[in-house]
Amino acid sequence: ISGIEETLEGSGIKLCPSMNFVDQIWTDRPTPPLGPVAIQPLGLAGESSGKKLARLAAELSAAGWSAAVLTLPDSISWLLNIRGSDIERNPVVQAFAILHDSGHLTLFIAPEKLSGEVRAHLGPDVTLRPPAAFAPALRTLPGPVLVDAATAPLQISLELEDAGVAIRPAPDPCLLPKARKNTAEIAGMEAAHLRDGAAMVEFLAWLDAEAPKGALTEIDVVKKLESFRRATNALKEISFETICGTGPNGAVIHYRVNRETNRPLKQGEIVVIDSGGQYLDGTTDITRTVAIGPVEPEARAAFTRVLQGMIAVSRLRWPKGIAGAHLDSIARYNLWLAGQDYDHGTGHGVGCYLSVHEGPQRLSRTGDIPFEAGMVLSNEPGYYREGAFGIRIENLLLVEEAPFLPGGDAQREMLQFHVLTWVPIDRRLIDASALTTAERDWLDGYHAEVAQLIGPRVSDEARMWLDAATAPL
């Protein structure tokens, strides 16, 4: 709303709150989800909810806020070390909350979601109220109250304003602390990616064996990939609807296969497979583009340019204080030289057994939040030729402190990326002659680590495929 108001400034047009017109036509509205709330173990969360509450409350008090209104399900789930199933593919709990500067939190949630164990976990610092009590509670706050105008429903501000409660807009106070993964969360993400990497290798070995037979469709691939993840006996849910687009379908960036669009995998085409898993210890998101038989030179050239961008981002070192908008173009350099580009950001934040798309950090032209150690981002440059093919290569990366380099500025603190995803990149699609020595060395080194880390975790048949897939260029 604030963005619309800024655009209309000086036009003489004013936005006036009225009825919610959606309510007038949405007559078959489903009942609110009542998925049971689960406790995220302290060993995986890395910090108790009590300490999180105290830490954030102290920041509120120091900044002069009396309370903060929390509306984002992943913020509330992270803060209280709870998880749920209210939103498909996202292990979050739908609720509202008010965090007071005293460290006390009022949680507005359907009581049916809470077991006795969960109630005990929340403890005396959390007061439970039904959702219907949320609006009246807002009107009793002393103010000033922190409200994230970018994410909170407009009605929250209207309730506060109508009651004369002072509002000081600011970002959700959970966003940055949640984005900075602690050591336990990082260890969990690493373990989840090793597990998921093994499932991906089993899948890719199967795909290489079956695709040439000509009987597979996109839906077959989606179902089989999920079966390999479920075979880990650790998958809680896939982290989003799997994207599997072959040939021209691969050029649709957010393609979702259905029975009408389902296309067979054909010789000479490439297939884009973007998928991920939700595990108790972490969330994964990976894209691999795979050749089905020999492909045209133009597709190999474009794939190689995308790979060069992905490698460039992976090798980055940068001074603290730099945001995603400063780094996004590095992934596009080789594509730009060829007069090509892609129309999406290079990367997004990822939660730890939370939402696969997490803010506030972004590796994109709109990313204005400086990167900090502990943040996890995707690295997924691509290229899309409408009606012909699509290409995307994606790994997840962890931001970490970069060691000092001899000859560097001693006073300049630097950051770098650490790779989390360990799955081979299709060597058949690479024009090795176009790679620099540094790019070739990075890829050979990456593949050597994939073989070392994933090899012991897969079947004998998949290990044979992996040895060939990770051979030096």
XYZ file of N, CA, C and O in Angstrom, residues 245-308:
256
model
N 10.828 -29.112 -17.040
C 10.430 -28.669 -18.368
C 11.437 -29.099 -19.411
O 12.620 -28.769 -19.314
N 10.988 -29.850 -20.388
C 11.877 -30.303 -21.449
C 11.585 -29.548 -22.742
O 10.437 -29.144 -22.986
N 12.621 -29.338 -23.557
C 12.437 -28.611 -24.806
C 11.867 -27.238 -24.562
O 12.322 -26.510 -23.664
N 10.849 -26.822 -25.309
C 10.284 -25.473 -25.155
C 9.660 -25.229 -23.786
O 9.606 -24.087 -23.333
N 9.203 -26.275 -23.109
C 8.646 -26.074 -21.763
C 9.717 -25.577 -20.792
O 9.418 -24.886 -19.819
N 10.967 -25.933 -21.041
C 12.057 -25.481 -20.182
C 12.292 -23.991 -20.262
O 12.926 -23.404 -19.374
N 11.789 -23.341 -21.326
C 11.953 -21.899 -21.480
C 10.952 -21.105 -20.664
O 11.046 -19.879 -20.587
N 9.976 -21.787 -20.042
C 9.009 -21.133 -19.157
C 9.610 -21.159 -17.753
O 9.719 -22.228 -17.140
N 10.003 -19.999 -17.234
C 10.838 -19.943 -16.030
C 10.189 -20.653 -14.845
O 10.833 -21.413 -14.123
N 8.896 -20.407 -14.605
C 8.213 -21.018 -13.454
C 7.226 -22.089 -13.919
O 6.133 -22.232 -13.362
N 7.637 -22.861 -14.887
C 6.769 -23.891 -15.471
C 6.339 -24.916 -14.425
O 7.129 -25.347 -13.584
N 5.070 -25.304 -14.484
C 4.546 -26.399 -13.674
C 3.825 -27.360 -14.613
O 2.860 -26.976 -15.277
N 4.293 -28.573 -14.670
C 3.708 -29.540 -15.589
C 2.307 -29.949 -15.121
O 2.036 -30.048 -13.921
N 1.410 -30.133 -16.070
C 0.106 -30.737 -15.799
C -0.197 -31.713 -16.932
O 0.601 -31.863 -17.867
N -1.339 -32.369 -16.869
C -1.623 -33.417 -17.855
C -1.795 -32.850 -19.259
O -1.569 -33.550 -20.252
N -2.162 -31.586 -19.357
C -2.326 -30.982 -20.681
C -0.988 -30.580 -21.301
O -0.805 -30.653 -22.519
N -0.042 -30.162 -20.460
C 1.251 -29.698 -20.986
C 2.325 -30.780 -20.951
O 3.423 -30.582 -21.470
N 2.034 -31.922 -20.318
C 3.016 -32.981 -20.117
C 3.665 -33.389 -21.443
O 2.991 -33.755 -22.401
N 4.981 -33.311 -21.485
C 5.713 -33.520 -22.727
C 6.711 -34.671 -22.551
O 7.378 -34.768 -21.509
N 6.863 -35.531 -23.542
C 7.875 -36.583 -23.451
C 9.279 -36.018 -23.573
O 9.498 -34.988 -24.234
N 10.246 -36.680 -22.938
C 11.647 -36.301 -23.058
C 12.186 -36.876 -24.367
O 12.195 -38.091 -24.551
N 12.618 -36.000 -25.251
C 13.013 -36.428 -26.587
C 14.513 -36.290 -26.791
O 15.168 -35.416 -26.210
N 15.042 -37.139 -27.654
C 16.454 -37.057 -28.021
C 16.766 -35.691 -28.621
O 15.976 -35.135 -29.385
N 17.928 -35.146 -28.249
C 18.364 -33.862 -28.781
C 17.850 -32.670 -28.009
O 18.176 -31.534 -28.354
N 17.038 -32.904 -26.964
C 16.517 -31.808 -26.153
C 17.213 -31.763 -24.798
O 17.915 -32.702 -24.412
N 17.030 -30.652 -24.095
C 17.537 -30.538 -22.734
C 16.354 -30.317 -21.802
O 15.332 -29.752 -22.190
N 16.507 -30.797 -20.574
C 15.426 -30.710 -19.604
C 15.917 -29.964 -18.365
O 17.023 -30.223 -17.869
N 15.119 -29.013 -17.898
C 15.416 -28.248 -16.686
C 14.646 -28.862 -15.531
O 13.419 -29.008 -15.610
N 15.350 -29.203 -14.447
C 14.719 -29.827 -13.280
C 15.091 -29.011 -12.047
O 16.238 -29.024 -11.600
N 14.119 -28.299 -11.506
C 14.302 -27.425 -10.348
C 13.458 -27.986 -9.218
O 12.226 -28.075 -9.340
N 14.099 -28.370 -8.120
C 13.371 -29.082 -7.069
C 14.064 -28.864 -5.727
O 15.128 -28.263 -5.649
N 13.440 -29.373 -4.673
C 14.042 -29.264 -3.351
C 13.275 -30.067 -2.326
O 12.178 -30.560 -2.588
N 13.872 -30.188 -1.150
C 13.268 -30.964 -0.083
C 13.259 -30.214 1.236
O 14.113 -29.356 1.488
N 12.275 -30.526 2.064
C 12.194 -30.029 3.431
C 12.557 -31.177 4.365
O 11.868 -32.195 4.409
N 13.650 -31.018 5.077
C 14.090 -31.984 6.071
C 14.111 -31.307 7.437
O 14.220 -30.075 7.521
N 14.028 -32.084 8.487
C 13.981 -31.522 9.830
C 15.197 -30.645 10.104
O 15.120 -29.678 10.871
N 16.331 -30.958 9.457
C 17.551 -30.204 9.716
C 17.871 -29.160 8.651
O 18.866 -28.449 8.770
N 17.061 -29.055 7.592
C 17.375 -28.045 6.589
C 16.471 -28.096 5.369
O 15.726 -29.060 5.171
N 16.566 -27.068 4.555
C 15.772 -26.916 3.340
C 16.722 -26.884 2.149
O 17.756 -26.213 2.197
N 16.378 -27.597 1.060
C 17.225 -27.619 -0.128
C 16.482 -27.074 -1.337
O 15.253 -27.084 -1.400
N 17.259 -26.602 -2.306
C 16.737 -26.060 -3.566
C 17.851 -26.208 -4.592
O 18.926 -25.624 -4.427
N 17.626 -26.981 -5.632
C 18.673 -27.269 -6.606
C 18.065 -27.339 -8.002
O 16.960 -27.847 -8.176
N 18.791 -26.820 -8.978
C 18.390 -26.973 -10.377
C 19.539 -27.577 -11.160
O 20.684 -27.133 -11.033
N 19.220 -28.574 -11.973
C 20.170 -29.129 -12.915
C 19.513 -29.186 -14.289
O 18.325 -29.509 -14.406
N 20.283 -28.845 -15.300
C 19.841 -28.934 -16.684
C 20.578 -30.114 -17.313
O 21.808 -30.182 -17.240
N 19.824 -31.017 -17.916
C 20.370 -32.302 -18.349
C 20.131 -32.499 -19.842
O 19.038 -32.190 -20.359
N 21.131 -33.027 -20.527
C 21.005 -33.326 -21.954
C 20.354 -34.687 -22.159
O 20.691 -35.658 -21.476
N 19.416 -34.748 -23.087
C 18.837 -36.033 -23.513
C 19.424 -36.311 -24.902
O 18.907 -35.872 -25.921
N 20.563 -36.973 -24.929
C 21.262 -37.194 -26.194
C 22.018 -35.939 -26.622
O 22.002 -34.922 -25.941
N 22.705 -35.991 -27.764
C 23.463 -34.823 -28.260
C 22.532 -33.645 -28.524
O 21.427 -33.817 -29.041
N 22.991 -32.443 -28.170
C 22.176 -31.247 -28.354
C 22.885 -30.290 -29.300
O 24.078 -30.408 -29.571
N 22.145 -29.313 -29.780
C 22.672 -28.371 -30.764
C 23.764 -27.500 -30.145
O 23.734 -27.190 -28.944
N 24.765 -27.080 -30.950
C 25.878 -26.277 -30.432
C 25.427 -24.984 -29.757
O 26.045 -24.546 -28.776
N 24.366 -24.356 -30.245
C 23.907 -23.104 -29.660
C 23.453 -23.298 -28.216
O 23.683 -22.440 -27.359
N 22.805 -24.424 -27.934
C 22.375 -24.704 -26.570
C 23.584 -24.970 -25.671
O 23.620 -24.527 -24.517
N 24.588 -25.677 -26.185
C 25.802 -25.938 -25.407
C 26.541 -24.639 -25.107
O 27.063 -24.443 -24.002
N 26.582 -23.733 -26.090
C 27.254 -22.448 -25.871
C 26.550 -21.637 -24.789
O 27.203 -21.040 -23.920
N 25.218 -21.612 -24.836
C 24.459 -20.876 -23.823
C 24.621 -21.516 -22.448
O 24.770 -20.811 -21.432
N 24.595 -22.842 -22.391
C 24.787 -23.547 -21.128
C 26.141 -23.184 -20.526
O 26.263 -22.942 -19.319
N 27.160 -23.139 -21.359
C 28.500 -22.829 -20.882
C 28.566 -21.419 -20.322
O 29.215 -21.176 -19.299
N 27.891 -20.478 -20.951
C 27.870 -19.101 -20.433
C 27.161 -19.038 -19.076
O 27.594 -18.315 -18.174
N 26.064 -19.767 -18.960
C 25.355 -19.813 -17.672
C 26.258 -20.425 -16.609
O 26.343 -19.929 -15.473
N 26.958 -21.498 -16.958
C 27.884 -22.142 -16.023
C 28.984 -21.177 -15.597
O 29.347 -21.118 -14.415
N 29.503 -20.409 -16.526
C 30.543 -19.439 -16.187
C 30.035 -18.424 -15.175
O 30.767 -18.027 -14.255
